[in-house]
Short mmCIF file of C-alpha atoms in Angstrom, two decimals:
data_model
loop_
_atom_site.label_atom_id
_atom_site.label_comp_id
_atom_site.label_asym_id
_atom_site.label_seq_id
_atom_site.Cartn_x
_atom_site.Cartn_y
_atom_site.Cartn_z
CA UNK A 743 -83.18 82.78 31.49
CA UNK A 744 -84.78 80.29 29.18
CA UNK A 745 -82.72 77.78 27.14
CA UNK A 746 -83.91 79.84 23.79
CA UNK A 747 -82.51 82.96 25.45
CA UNK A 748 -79.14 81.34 26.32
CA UNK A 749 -78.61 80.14 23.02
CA UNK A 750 -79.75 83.25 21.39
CA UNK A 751 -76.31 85.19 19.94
CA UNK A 752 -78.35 88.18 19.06
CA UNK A 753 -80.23 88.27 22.73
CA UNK A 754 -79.16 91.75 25.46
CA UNK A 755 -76.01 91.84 27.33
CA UNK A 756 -77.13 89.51 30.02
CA UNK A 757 -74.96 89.55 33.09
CA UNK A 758 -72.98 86.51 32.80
CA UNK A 759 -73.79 85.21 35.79
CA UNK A 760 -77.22 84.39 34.24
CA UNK A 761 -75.77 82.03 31.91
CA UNK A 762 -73.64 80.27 34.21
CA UNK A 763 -76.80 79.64 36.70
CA UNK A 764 -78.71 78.64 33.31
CA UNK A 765 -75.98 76.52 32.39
CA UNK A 766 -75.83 74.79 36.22
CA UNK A 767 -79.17 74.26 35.85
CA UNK A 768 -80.50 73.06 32.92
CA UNK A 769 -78.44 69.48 31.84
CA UNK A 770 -79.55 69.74 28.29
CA UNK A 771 -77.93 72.52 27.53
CA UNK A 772 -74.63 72.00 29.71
CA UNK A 773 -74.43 68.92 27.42
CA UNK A 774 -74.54 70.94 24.47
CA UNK A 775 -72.08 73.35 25.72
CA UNK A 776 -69.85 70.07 25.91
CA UNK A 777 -70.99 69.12 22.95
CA UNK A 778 -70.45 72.03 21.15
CA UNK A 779 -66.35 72.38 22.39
CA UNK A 780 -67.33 75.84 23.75
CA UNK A 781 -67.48 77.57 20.54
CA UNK A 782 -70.96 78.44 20.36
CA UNK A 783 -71.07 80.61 23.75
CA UNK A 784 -67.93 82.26 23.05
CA UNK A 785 -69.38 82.98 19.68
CA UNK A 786 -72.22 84.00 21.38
CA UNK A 787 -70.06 86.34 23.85
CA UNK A 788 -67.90 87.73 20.76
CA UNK A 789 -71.86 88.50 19.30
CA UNK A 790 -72.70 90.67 21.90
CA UNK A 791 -69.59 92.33 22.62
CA UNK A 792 -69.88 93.58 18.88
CA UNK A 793 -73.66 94.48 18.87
CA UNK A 794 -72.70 98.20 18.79
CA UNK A 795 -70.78 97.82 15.69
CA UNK A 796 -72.70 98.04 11.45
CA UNK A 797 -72.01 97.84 8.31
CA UNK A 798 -72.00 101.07 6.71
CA UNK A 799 -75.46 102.16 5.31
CA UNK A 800 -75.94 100.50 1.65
CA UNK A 801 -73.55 97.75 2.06
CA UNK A 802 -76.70 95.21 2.39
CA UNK A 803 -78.31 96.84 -0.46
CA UNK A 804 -74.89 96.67 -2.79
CA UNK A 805 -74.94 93.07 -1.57
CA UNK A 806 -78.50 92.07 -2.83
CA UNK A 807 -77.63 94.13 -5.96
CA UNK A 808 -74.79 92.21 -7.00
CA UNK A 809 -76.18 88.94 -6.12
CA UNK A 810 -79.36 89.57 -8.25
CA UNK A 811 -77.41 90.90 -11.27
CA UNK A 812 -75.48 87.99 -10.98
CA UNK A 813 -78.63 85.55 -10.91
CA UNK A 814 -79.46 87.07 -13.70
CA UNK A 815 -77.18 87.11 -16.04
CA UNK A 816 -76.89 83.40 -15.56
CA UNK A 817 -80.82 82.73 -15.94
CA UNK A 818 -80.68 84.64 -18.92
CA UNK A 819 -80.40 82.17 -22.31
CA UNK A 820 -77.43 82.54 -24.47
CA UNK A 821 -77.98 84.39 -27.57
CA UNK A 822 -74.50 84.67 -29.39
CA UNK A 823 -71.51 82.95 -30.06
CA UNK A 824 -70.36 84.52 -26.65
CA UNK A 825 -72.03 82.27 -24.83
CA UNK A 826 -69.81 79.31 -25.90
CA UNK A 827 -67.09 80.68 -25.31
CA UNK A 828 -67.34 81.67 -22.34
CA UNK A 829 -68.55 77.86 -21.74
CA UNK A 830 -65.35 76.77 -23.27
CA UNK A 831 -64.00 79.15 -20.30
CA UNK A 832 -65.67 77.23 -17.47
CA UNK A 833 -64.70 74.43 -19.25
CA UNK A 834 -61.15 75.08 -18.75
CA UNK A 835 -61.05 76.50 -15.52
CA UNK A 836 -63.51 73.42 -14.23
CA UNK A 837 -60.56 71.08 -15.89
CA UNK A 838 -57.52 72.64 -14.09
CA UNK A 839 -59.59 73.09 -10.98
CA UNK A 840 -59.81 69.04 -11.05
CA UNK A 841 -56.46 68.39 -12.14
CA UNK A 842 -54.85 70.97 -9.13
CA UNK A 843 -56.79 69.14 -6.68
CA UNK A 844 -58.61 72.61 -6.12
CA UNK A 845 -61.52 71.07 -6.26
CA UNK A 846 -62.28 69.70 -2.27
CA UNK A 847 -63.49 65.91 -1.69
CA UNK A 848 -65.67 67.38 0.83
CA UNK A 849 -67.83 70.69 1.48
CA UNK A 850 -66.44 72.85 4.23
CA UNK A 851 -66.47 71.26 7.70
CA UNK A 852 -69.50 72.00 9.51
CA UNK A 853 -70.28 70.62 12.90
CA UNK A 854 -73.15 67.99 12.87
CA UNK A 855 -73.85 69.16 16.47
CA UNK A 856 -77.48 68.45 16.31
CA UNK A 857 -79.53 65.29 17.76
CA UNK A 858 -81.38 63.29 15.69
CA UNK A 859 -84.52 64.66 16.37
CA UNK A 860 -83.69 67.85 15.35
CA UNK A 861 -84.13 69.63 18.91
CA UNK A 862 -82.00 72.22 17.97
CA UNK A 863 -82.26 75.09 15.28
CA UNK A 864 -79.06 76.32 14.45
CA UNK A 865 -78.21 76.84 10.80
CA UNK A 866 -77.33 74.42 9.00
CA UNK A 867 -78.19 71.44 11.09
CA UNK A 868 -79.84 68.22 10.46
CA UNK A 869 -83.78 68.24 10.47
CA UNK A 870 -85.08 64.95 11.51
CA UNK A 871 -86.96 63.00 8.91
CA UNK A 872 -89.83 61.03 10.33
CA UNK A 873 -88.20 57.40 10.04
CA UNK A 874 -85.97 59.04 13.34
CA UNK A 875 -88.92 59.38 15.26
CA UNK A 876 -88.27 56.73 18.38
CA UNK A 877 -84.66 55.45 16.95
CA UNK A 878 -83.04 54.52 19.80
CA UNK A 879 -80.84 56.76 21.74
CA UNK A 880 -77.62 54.99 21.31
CA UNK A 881 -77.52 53.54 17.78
CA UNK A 882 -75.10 54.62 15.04
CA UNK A 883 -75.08 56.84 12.27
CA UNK A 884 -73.31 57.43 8.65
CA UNK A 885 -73.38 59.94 6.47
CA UNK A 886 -73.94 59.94 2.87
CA UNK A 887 -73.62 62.72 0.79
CA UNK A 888 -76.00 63.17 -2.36
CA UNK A 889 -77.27 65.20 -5.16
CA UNK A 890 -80.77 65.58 -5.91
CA UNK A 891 -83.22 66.79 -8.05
CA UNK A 892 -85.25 69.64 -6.68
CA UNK A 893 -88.15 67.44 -6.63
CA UNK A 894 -86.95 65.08 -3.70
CA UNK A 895 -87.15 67.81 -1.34
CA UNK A 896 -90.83 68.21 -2.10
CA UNK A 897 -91.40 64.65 -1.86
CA UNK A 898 -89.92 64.99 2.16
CA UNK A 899 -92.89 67.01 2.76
CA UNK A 900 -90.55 69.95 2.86
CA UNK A 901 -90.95 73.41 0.83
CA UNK A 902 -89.01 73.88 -2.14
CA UNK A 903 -89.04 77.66 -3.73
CA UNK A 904 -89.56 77.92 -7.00
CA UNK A 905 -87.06 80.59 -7.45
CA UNK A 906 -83.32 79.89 -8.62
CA UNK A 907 -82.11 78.48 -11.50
CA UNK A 908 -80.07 75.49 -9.79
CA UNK A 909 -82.09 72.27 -10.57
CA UNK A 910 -80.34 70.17 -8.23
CA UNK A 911 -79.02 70.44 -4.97
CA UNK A 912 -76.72 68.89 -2.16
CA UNK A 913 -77.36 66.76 0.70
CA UNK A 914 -75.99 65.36 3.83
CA UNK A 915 -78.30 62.66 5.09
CA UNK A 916 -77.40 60.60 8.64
CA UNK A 917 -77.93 57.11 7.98
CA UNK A 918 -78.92 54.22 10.92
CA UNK A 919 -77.51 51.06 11.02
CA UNK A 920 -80.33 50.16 8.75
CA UNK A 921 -79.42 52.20 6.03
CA UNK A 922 -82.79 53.87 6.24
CA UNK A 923 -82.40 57.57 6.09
CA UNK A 924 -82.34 59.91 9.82
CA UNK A 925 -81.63 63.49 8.78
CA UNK A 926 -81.32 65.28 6.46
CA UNK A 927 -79.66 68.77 5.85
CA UNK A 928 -79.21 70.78 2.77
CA UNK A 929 -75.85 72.60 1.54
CA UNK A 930 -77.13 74.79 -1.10
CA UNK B 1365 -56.06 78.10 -36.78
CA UNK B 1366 -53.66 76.47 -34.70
CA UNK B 1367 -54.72 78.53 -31.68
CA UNK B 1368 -57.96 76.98 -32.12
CA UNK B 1369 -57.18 73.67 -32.45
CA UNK B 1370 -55.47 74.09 -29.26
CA UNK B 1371 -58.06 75.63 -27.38
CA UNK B 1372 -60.28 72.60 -28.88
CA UNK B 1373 -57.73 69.85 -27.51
CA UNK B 1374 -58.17 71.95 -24.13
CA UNK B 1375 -61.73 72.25 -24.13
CA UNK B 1376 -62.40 68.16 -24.84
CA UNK B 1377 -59.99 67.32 -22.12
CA UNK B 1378 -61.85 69.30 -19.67
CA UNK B 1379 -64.65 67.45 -20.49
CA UNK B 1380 -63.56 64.37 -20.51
CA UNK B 1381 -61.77 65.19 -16.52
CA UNK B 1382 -65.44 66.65 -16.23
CA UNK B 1383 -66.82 63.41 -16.95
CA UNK B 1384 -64.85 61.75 -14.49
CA UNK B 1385 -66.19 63.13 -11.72
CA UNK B 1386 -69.89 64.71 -10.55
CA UNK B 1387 -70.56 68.26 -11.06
CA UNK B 1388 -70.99 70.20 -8.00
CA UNK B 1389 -74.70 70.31 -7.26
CA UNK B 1390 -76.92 73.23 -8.53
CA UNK B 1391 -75.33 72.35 -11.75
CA UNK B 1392 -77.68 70.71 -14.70
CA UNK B 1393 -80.94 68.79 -14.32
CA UNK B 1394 -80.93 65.79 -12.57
CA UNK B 1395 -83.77 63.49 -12.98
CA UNK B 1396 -82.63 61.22 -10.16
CA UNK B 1397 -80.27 61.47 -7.21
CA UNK B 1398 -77.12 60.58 -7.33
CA UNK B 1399 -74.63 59.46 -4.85
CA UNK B 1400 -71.76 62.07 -4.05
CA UNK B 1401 -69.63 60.41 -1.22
CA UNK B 1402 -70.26 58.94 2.24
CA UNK B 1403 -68.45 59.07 5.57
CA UNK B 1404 -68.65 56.70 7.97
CA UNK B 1405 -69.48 57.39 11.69
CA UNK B 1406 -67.50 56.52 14.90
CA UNK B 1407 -69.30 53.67 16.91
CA UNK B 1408 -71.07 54.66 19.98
CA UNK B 1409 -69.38 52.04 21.37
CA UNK B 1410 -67.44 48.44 20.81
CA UNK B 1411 -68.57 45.63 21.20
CA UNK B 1412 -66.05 42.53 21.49
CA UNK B 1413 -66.30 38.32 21.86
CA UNK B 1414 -70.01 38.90 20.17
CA UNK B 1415 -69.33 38.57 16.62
CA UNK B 1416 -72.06 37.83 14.25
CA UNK B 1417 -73.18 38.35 10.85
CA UNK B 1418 -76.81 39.10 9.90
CA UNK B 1419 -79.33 41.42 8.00
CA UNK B 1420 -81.51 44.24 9.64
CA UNK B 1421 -84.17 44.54 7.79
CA UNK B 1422 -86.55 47.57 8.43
CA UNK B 1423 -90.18 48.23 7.26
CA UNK B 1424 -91.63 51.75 7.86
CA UNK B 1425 -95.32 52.46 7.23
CA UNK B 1426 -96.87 55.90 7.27
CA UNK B 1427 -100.32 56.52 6.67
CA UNK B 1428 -101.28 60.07 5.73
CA UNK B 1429 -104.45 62.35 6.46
CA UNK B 1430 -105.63 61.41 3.25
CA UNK B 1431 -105.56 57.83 4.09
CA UNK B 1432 -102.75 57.37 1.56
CA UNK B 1433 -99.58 55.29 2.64
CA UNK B 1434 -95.67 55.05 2.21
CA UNK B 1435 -94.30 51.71 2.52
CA UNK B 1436 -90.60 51.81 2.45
CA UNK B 1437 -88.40 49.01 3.02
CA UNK B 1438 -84.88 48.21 3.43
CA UNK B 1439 -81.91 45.84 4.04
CA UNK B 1440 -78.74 46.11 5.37
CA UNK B 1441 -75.99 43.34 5.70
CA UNK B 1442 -74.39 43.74 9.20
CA UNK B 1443 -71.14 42.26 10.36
CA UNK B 1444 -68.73 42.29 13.70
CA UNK B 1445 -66.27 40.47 14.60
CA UNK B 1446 -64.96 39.32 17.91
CA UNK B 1447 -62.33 42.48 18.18
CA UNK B 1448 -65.71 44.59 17.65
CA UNK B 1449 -64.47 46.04 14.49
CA UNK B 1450 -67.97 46.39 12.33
CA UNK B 1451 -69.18 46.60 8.41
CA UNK B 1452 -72.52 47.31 7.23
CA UNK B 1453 -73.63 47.38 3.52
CA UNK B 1454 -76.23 49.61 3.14
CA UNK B 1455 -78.05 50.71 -0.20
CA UNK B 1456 -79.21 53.95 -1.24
CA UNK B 1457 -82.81 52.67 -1.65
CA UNK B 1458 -82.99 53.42 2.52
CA UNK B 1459 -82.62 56.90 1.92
CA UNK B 1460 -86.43 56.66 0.34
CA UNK B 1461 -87.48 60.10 -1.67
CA UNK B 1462 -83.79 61.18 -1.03
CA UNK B 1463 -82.80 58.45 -3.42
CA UNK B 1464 -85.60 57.59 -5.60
CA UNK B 1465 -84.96 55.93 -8.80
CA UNK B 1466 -81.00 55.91 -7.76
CA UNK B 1467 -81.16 53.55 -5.27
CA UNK B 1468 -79.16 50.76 -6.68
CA UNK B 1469 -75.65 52.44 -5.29
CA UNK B 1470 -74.23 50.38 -2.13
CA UNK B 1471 -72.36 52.33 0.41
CA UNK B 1472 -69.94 49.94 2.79
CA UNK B 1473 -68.99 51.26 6.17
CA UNK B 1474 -66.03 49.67 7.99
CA UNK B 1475 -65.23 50.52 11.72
CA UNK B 1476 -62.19 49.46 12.35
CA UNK B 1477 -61.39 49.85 16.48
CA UNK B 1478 -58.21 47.25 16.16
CA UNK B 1479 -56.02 49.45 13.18
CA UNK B 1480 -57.89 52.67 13.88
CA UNK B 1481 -59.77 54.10 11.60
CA UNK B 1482 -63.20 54.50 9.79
CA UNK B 1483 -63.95 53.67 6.05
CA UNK B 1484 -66.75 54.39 3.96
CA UNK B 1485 -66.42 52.06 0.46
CA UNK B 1486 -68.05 53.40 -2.67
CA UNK B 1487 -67.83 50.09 -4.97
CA UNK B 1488 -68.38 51.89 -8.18
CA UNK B 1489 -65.86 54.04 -7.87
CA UNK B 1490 -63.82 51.92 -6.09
CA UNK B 1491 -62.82 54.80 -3.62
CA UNK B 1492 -62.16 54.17 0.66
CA UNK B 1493 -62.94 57.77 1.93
CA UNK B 1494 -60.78 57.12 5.83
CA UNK B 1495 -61.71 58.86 8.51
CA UNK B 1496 -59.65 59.13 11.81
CA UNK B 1497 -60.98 56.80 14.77
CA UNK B 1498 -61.34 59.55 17.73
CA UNK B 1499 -62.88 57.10 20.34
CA UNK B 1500 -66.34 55.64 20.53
CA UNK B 1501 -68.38 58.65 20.41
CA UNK B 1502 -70.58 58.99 23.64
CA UNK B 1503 -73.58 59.65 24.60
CA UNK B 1504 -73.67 62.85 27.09
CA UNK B 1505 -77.68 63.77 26.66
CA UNK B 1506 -79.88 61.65 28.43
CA UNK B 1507 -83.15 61.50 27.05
CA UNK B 1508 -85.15 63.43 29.80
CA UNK B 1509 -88.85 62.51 30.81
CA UNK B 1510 -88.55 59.12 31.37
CA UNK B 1511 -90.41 59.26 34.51
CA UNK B 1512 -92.58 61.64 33.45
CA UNK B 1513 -93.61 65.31 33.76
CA UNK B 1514 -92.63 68.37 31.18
CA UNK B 1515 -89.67 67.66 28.63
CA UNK B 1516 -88.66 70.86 26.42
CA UNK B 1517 -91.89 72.30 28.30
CA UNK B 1518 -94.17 69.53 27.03
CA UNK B 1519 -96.54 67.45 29.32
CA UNK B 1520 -95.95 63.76 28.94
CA UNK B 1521 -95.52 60.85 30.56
CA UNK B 1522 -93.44 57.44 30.18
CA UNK B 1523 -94.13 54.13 31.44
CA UNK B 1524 -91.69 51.12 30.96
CA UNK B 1525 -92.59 47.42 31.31
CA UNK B 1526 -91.03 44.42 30.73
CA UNK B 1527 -92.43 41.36 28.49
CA UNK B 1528 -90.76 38.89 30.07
CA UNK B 1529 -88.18 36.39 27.52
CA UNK B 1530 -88.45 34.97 24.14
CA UNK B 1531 -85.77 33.33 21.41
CA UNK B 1532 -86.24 35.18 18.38
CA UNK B 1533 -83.43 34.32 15.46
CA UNK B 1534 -82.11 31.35 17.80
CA UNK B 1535 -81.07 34.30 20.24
CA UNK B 1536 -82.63 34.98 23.94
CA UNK B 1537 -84.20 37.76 24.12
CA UNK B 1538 -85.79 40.29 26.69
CA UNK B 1539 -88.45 42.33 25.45
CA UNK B 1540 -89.15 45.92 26.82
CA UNK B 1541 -91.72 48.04 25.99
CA UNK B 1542 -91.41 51.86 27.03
CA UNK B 1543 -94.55 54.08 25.98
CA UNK B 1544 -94.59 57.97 26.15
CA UNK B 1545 -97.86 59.80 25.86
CA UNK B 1546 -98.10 63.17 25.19
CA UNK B 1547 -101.16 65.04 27.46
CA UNK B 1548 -103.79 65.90 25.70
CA UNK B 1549 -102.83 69.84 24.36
CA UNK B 1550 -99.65 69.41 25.52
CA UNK B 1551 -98.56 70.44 21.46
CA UNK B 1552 -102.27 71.72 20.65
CA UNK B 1553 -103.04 67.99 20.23
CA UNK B 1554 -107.25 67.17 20.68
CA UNK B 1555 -106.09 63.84 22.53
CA UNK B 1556 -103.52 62.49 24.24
CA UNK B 1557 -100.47 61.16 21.79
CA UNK B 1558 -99.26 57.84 22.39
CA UNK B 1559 -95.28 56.55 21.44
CA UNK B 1560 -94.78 52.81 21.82
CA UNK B 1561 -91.29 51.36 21.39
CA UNK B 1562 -91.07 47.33 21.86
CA UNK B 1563 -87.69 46.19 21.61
CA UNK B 1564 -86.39 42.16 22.14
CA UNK B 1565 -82.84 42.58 23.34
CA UNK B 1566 -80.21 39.81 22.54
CA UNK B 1567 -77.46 39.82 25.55
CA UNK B 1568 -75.45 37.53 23.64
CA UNK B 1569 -75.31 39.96 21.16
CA UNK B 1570 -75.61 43.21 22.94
CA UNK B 1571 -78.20 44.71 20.76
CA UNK B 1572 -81.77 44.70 19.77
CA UNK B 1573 -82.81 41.62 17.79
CA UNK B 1574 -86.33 43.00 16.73
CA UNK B 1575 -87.82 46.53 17.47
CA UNK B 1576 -91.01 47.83 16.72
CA UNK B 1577 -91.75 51.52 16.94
CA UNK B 1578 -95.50 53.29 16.61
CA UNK B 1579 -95.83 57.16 16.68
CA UNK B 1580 -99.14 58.16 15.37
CA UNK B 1581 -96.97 61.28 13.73
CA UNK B 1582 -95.07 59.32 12.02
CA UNK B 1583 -96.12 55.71 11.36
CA UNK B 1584 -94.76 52.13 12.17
CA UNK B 1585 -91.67 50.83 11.68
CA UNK B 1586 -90.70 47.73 12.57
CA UNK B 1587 -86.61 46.72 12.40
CA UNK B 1588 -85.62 42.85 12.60
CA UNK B 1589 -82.15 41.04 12.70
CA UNK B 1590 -82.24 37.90 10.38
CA UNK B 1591 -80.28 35.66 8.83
CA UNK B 1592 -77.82 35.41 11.94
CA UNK B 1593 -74.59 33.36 11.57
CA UNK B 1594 -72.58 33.49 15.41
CA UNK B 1595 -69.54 32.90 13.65
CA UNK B 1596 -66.23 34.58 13.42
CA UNK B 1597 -66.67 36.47 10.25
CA UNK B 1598 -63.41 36.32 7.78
CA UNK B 1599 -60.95 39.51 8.46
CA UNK B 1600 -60.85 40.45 5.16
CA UNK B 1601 -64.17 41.75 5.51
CA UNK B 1602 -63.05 44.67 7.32
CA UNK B 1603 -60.02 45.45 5.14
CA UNK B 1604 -60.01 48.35 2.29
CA UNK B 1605 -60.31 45.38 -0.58
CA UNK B 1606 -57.22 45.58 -3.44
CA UNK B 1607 -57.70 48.30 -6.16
CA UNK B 1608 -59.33 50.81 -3.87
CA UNK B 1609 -58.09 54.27 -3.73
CA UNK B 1610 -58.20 55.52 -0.07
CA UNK B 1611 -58.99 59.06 0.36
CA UNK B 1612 -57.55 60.30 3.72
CA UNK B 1613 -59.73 62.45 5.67
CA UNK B 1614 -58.09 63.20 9.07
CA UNK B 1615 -60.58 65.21 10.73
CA UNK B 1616 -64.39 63.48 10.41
CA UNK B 1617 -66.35 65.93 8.78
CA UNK B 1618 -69.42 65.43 10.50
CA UNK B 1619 -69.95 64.47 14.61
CA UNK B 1620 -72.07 61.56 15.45
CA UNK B 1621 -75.46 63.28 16.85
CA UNK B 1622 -76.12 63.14 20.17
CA UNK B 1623 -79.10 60.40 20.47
CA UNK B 1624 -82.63 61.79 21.55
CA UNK B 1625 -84.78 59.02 20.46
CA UNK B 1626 -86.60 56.49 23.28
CA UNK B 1627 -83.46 54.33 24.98
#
C-alpha cells in the first residue's frame, strides 16, 4: 500500500492490517495521522464501511437542477419593480442578520492540516504559492483573510472559470514572518 | 403610506449596518482586494533573554519563460521581548497579486506566551481578533531527503556545507548553505534542478539574520534582518492598545502547517 492508497477514502476494503504496516512504515504519513487528530482515517474507515450504501436514483440530478435554476434566476437582470423589492428584502434580512450576531466573524472551522508546500491534496487545503518554495521548515505563519476580485486569482497563475456570477471571492492566505504571502486557499 | 415609510426607515438602516461591515464575498464587484480579518498563528516555539527589535525585509524575484520578471518586495517590523512574547507588523502589500492596489492595510500580530493568548490587530477597524495560546505548535514532519536518495518518489540529492562566520547587522553569524538537486528526469526535468538555501544564523538571536533562497521554479528571494535594536522593547507593545474591541475566538481557526521547506 502506497501513501495515495492509504489516504484514499474512496479506495477497496483493504484489510486493516495493511494500513497499520503502511502507517509503521512510512513516517510521513504517521505524522499526518498525528497531525490530523485521527479524524481523517476514521473518516476514511466510516467511508468504506458505507460504500454499499446510494442516494436514490435522481437525487444528483434534482440537485444540479435546483442549483442551476437557482443560478439563474439570480444572473438574470431585474426587469420590474419586483426586483427592488425583493432587494429591500435582502436588505432587511442582511440588517437583522448583523444586528443578531447571525452573521459569524469567521467561515466554518476547517483544519489547515496541510504543509506549506502543499504536499497534500485534500479539499480545501492551502496550495503553496511560489514565494514558499525553500521557507524554512520551522518559521511561523498568520493568516489573513481577504476578498478579492476574480482577477487576482488569474494573476497567481491559477485558473479562474469564467462561469458564475460572483465577482469576488474569499481567501485564506498563510503569511511568514515577513508578511510575504505562503498559501493560499479559496472558500468560495 | 405609513407602512411605507416604515419599511423605508427599515430598509436605510440596513444599509447603513450594511455599510458597517464587508459583504460576504461573491457579493458586488470589487476592483481591489480588500482585507476581511486575520488570525494570528501560535509560535513554533519561544524564544526568551533574546529580545530585539528589527525589520525583515524580503525581496523575491521571478523571472518567467518569457523573460518577463516580478519583483515584489516587502517589510515587516519585528519585535520580542525577553519573556519571548512577539509582534510583527506586516502590510498587505506582502500578499503581492492577492492584495494588489489594497495593500496599504497593516495587520499586527501579538504572541503573547506570558498572559496567554494570540492577537491579530486590524488598526482601521480598531478590532483584536484573540485566539487561545495552545502551546508552541511543533514540528512533527521532518523534511526527508536530506541525505539524499528518493523523497515522495523523486530522485534528489542534498548536500550541506558550512561558510564559516561573519557579523552581519552587528550580530555573529554562521552561514550554512544546504543545496538539493533534483536528478535529471526525476519530475520530467531535461537537467538536473538545483535548490540553494544560504542562511547566516544569529545565536544571540536564535534566528536567521539574512537568508537567501534560489529555485530555478520559482526565483530568488532574498530575506534580511535590519535595523536591529538589542534592547528590551517597551511592554506596551504587546498589549491590545485602548479603544480596541477584542473579538474572542477560543478555538484557532486555522493550525499552523506543518513546515516542509529546506531546515
Amino acid at each position: 500500500m502506497n501513501c495515495e492508497e492509504y489516504w484514499n477514502e474512496s479506495a477497496g476494503p483493504e484489510p486493516e492490517e495493511d494500513f497499520d504496516a503502511h502507517l509503521a512504515a512510512c513516517p510521513a504519513c504517521a505524522a499526518r495521522y498525528a497531525a490530523s487528530g485521527s479524524v481523517a482515517p476514521d473518516l476514511r474507515l466510516l467511508a468504506a464501511a458505507m460504500k454499499h450504501i446510494s442516494a436514490p436514483p435522481g437525487v444528483e440530478a434534482q440537485l444540479l437542477r435546483a442549483y442551476r435554476e437557482q443560478y439563474g434566476r439570480r444572473a438574470r437582470p431585474a426587469r420590474d419593480a419586483r426586483w427592488w423589492w425583493a432587494a429591500a428584502a435582502a436588505l432587511l434580512l442582511a440588517a437583522s442578520a448583523l444586528f443578531t450576531g447571525a452573521r459569524a466573524p469567521h467561515p466554518p472551522q476547517v483544519a489547515a492540516n496541510s504543509p506549506v508546500a502543499g504536499i497534500e491534496e485534500e479539499e480545501n487545503a492551502f496550495t503553496a504559492l511560489p514565494n514558499a518554495a525553500g521557507s524554512a521548515q520551522d518559521e511561523d505563519v498568520d493568516l489573513v483573510r481577504v476578498e478579492l476580485p476574480r482577477s487576482a486569482i488569474t494573476a497567481l497563475g491559477i485558473p479562474a472559470s469564467d462561469e458564475g456570477e460572483a465577482e469576488s471571492v474569499e481567501a485564506e492566505v498563510l503569511v511568514g514572518p515577513d508578511g510575504m504571502a505562503r498559501a493560499v486557499r479559496f472558500l468560495n | 403610506m405609513k407602512t411605507f415609510s416604515k419599511i423605508a426607515i427599515l430598509v436605510a438602516a440596513g444599509t447603513l449596518a450594511w455599510a458597517q461591515s464587508p459583504p460576504a464575498a461573491g457579493q458586488g464587484r470589487l476592483d481591489r482586494p480588500r482585507f476581511l480579518g486575520a488570525e494570528a498563528g501560535m509560535p513554533r516555539r519561544v524564544v526568551k533573554g533574546a529580545p530585539f527589535t528589527g525589520d525583515l525585509v524580503t525581496e523575491s524575484t521571478r523571472t518567467l519563460a518569457d523573460g518577463n520578471r516580478i519583483h515584489q518586495t516587502s517589510t515587516a517590523h519585528v519585535v520580542r521581548d525577553s519573556e519571548g512574547r512577539t509582534r510583527r507588523e506586516v502590510s498587505l502589500a506582502g500578499l503581492g497579486a492577492l492584495a494588489a492596489g489594497g495593500g496599504a492595510q497593516q495587520v499586527i500580530f501579538l504572541n503573547d506566551p506570558v498572559a496567554g493568548a494570540n492577537y491579530a490587530l486590524d488598526p482601521v477597524r480598531k478590532v483584536a481578533d484573540k485566539s487561545a495560546w495552545t502551546g508552541p505548535a511543533t514540528s512533527s514532519v521532518t523534511v526527508e531527503g536530506r541525505r539524499g536518495g528518493r523523497v515522495g518518489g523523486i530522485d534528489q540529492s542534498v548536500t550541506k556545507e558550512a561558510l564559516g562566520s561573519s557579523t552581519i547587522e552587528g550580530l555573529r553569524t554562521q552561514g550554512t548553505r544546504i543545496t538539493v538537486t533534483i536528478a535529471a528526469g526525476a519530475i520530467g526535468n531535461a537537467a538536473p534542478i538545483q535548490m540553494v538555501t544560504e542562511r547566516w544564523y544569529s545565536a544571540d538571536l536564535q534566528m536567521p539574520v539574512l537568508t537567501k533562497r534560489s529555485d530555478p521554479r520559482s526565483g530568488e528571494t532574498v530575506t534580511r534582518l535590519t535595523n536591529v535594536s538589542r534592547a528590551d522593547p517597551s511592554p506596551a507593545l504587546f498589549q491590545v492598545p485602548p479603544g480596541f474591541r477584542v473579538v474572542d475566538h477560543p478555538a484557532p481557526h486555522f493550525r499552523t502547517p506543518e513546515g516542509a521547506g529546506i531546515e
